[in-house]
mmCIF file of C-alpha atoms in Angstrom:
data_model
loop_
_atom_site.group_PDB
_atom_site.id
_atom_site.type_symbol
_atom_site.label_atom_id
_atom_site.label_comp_id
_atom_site.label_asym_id
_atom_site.label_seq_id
_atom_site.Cartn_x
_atom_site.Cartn_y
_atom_site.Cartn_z
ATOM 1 C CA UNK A 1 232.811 8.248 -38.498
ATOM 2 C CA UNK A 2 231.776 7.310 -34.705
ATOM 3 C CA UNK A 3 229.556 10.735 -33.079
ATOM 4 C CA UNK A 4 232.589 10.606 -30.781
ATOM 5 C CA UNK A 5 234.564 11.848 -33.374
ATOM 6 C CA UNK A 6 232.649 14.675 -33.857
ATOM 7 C CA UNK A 7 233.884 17.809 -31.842
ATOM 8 C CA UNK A 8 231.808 18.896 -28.747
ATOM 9 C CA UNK A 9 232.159 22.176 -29.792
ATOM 10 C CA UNK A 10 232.912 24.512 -32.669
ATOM 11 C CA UNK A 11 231.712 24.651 -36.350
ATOM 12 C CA UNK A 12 231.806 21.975 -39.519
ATOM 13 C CA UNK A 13 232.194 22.893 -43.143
ATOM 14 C CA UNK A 14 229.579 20.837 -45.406
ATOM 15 C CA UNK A 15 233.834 18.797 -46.836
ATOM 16 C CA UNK A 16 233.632 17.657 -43.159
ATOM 17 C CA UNK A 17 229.932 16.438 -43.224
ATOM 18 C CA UNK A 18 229.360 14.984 -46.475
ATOM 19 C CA UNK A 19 233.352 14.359 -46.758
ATOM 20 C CA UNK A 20 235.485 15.105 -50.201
ATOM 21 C CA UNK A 21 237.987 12.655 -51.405
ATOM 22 C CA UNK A 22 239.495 14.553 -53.932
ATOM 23 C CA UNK A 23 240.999 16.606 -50.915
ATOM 24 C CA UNK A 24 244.958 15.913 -49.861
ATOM 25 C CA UNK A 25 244.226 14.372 -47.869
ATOM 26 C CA UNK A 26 241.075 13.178 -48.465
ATOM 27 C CA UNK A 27 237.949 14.594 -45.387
ATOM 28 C CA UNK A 28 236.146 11.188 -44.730
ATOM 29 C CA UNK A 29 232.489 11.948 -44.518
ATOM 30 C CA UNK A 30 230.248 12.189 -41.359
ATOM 31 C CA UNK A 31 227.275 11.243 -43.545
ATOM 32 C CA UNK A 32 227.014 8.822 -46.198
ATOM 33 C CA UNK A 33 225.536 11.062 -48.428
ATOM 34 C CA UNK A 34 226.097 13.183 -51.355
ATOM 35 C CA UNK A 35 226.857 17.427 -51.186
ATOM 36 C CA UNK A 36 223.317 17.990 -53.272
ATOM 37 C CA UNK A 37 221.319 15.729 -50.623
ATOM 38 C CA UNK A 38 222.840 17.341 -48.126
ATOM 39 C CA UNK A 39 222.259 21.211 -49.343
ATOM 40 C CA UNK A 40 218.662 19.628 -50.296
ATOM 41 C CA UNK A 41 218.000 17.881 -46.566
ATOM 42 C CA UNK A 42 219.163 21.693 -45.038
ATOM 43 C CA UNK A 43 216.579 23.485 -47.275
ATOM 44 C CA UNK A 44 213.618 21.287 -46.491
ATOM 45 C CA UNK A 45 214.142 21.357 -42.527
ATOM 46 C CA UNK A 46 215.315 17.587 -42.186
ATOM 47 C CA UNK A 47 219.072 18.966 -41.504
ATOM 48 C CA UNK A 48 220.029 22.037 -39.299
ATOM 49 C CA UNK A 49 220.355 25.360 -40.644
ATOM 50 C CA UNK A 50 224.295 26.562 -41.299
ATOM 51 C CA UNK A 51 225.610 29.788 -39.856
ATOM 52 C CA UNK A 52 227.009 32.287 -41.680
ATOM 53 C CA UNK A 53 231.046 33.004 -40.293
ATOM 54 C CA UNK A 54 231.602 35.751 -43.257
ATOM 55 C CA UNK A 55 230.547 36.410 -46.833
ATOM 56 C CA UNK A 56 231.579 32.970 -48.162
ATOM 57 C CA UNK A 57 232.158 31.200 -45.654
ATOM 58 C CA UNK A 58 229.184 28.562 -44.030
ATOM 59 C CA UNK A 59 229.623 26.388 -41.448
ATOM 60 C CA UNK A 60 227.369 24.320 -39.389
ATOM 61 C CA UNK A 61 227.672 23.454 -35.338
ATOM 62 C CA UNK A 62 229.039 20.603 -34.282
ATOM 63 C CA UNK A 63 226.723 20.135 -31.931
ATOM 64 C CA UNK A 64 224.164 20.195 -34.264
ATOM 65 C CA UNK A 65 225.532 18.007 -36.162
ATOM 66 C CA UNK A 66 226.772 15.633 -33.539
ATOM 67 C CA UNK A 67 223.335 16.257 -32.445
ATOM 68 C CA UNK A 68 221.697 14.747 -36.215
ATOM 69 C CA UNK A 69 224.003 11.815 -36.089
ATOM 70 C CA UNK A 70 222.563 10.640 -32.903
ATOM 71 C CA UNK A 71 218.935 11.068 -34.476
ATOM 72 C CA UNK A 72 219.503 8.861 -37.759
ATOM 73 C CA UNK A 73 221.343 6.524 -35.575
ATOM 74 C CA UNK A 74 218.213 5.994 -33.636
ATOM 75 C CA UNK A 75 215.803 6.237 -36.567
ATOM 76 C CA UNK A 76 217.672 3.980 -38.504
ATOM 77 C CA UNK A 77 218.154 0.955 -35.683
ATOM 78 C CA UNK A 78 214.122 1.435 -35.084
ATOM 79 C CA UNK A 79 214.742 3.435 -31.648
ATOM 80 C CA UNK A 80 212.634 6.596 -32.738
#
């Protein structure tokens, strides 16, 4: 998924990040990476910290996240 793709505004669900094809249809990821990376990147600091919208429901910002793509990008073409 291009960061354009990625809302401006609003909140993600960690389907929408780390994607879920078993969905109908299926959520392409944002981030080739697994949910337990993920969830393990978020508790060590390396990905931003999800909000709370109600007792079971966490979501992250877009912007944030929009925000993280950017970062790799640059870290991974050797622009850090």
């Amino acid at each position: 998924m291009m960061v354009e793709q990625i809302p401006a505004a609003g909140f993600l669900r960690d389907r929408q990040i780390v994607g879920d094809p078993k969905a109908n249809p299926p959520i392409p990821a944002i981030l080739p990476i697994g949910r337990s990376t993920w969830w393990a990147g978020v508790r060590s600091g390396r990905f931003p910290k999800p909000v709370k919208l109600g007792p079971r429901t966490t979501a992250w910002r877009a912007s944030e996240i929009r925000e993280l793509v950017e970062r790799l990008s640059r870290e991974g073409s050797g622009h850090a």
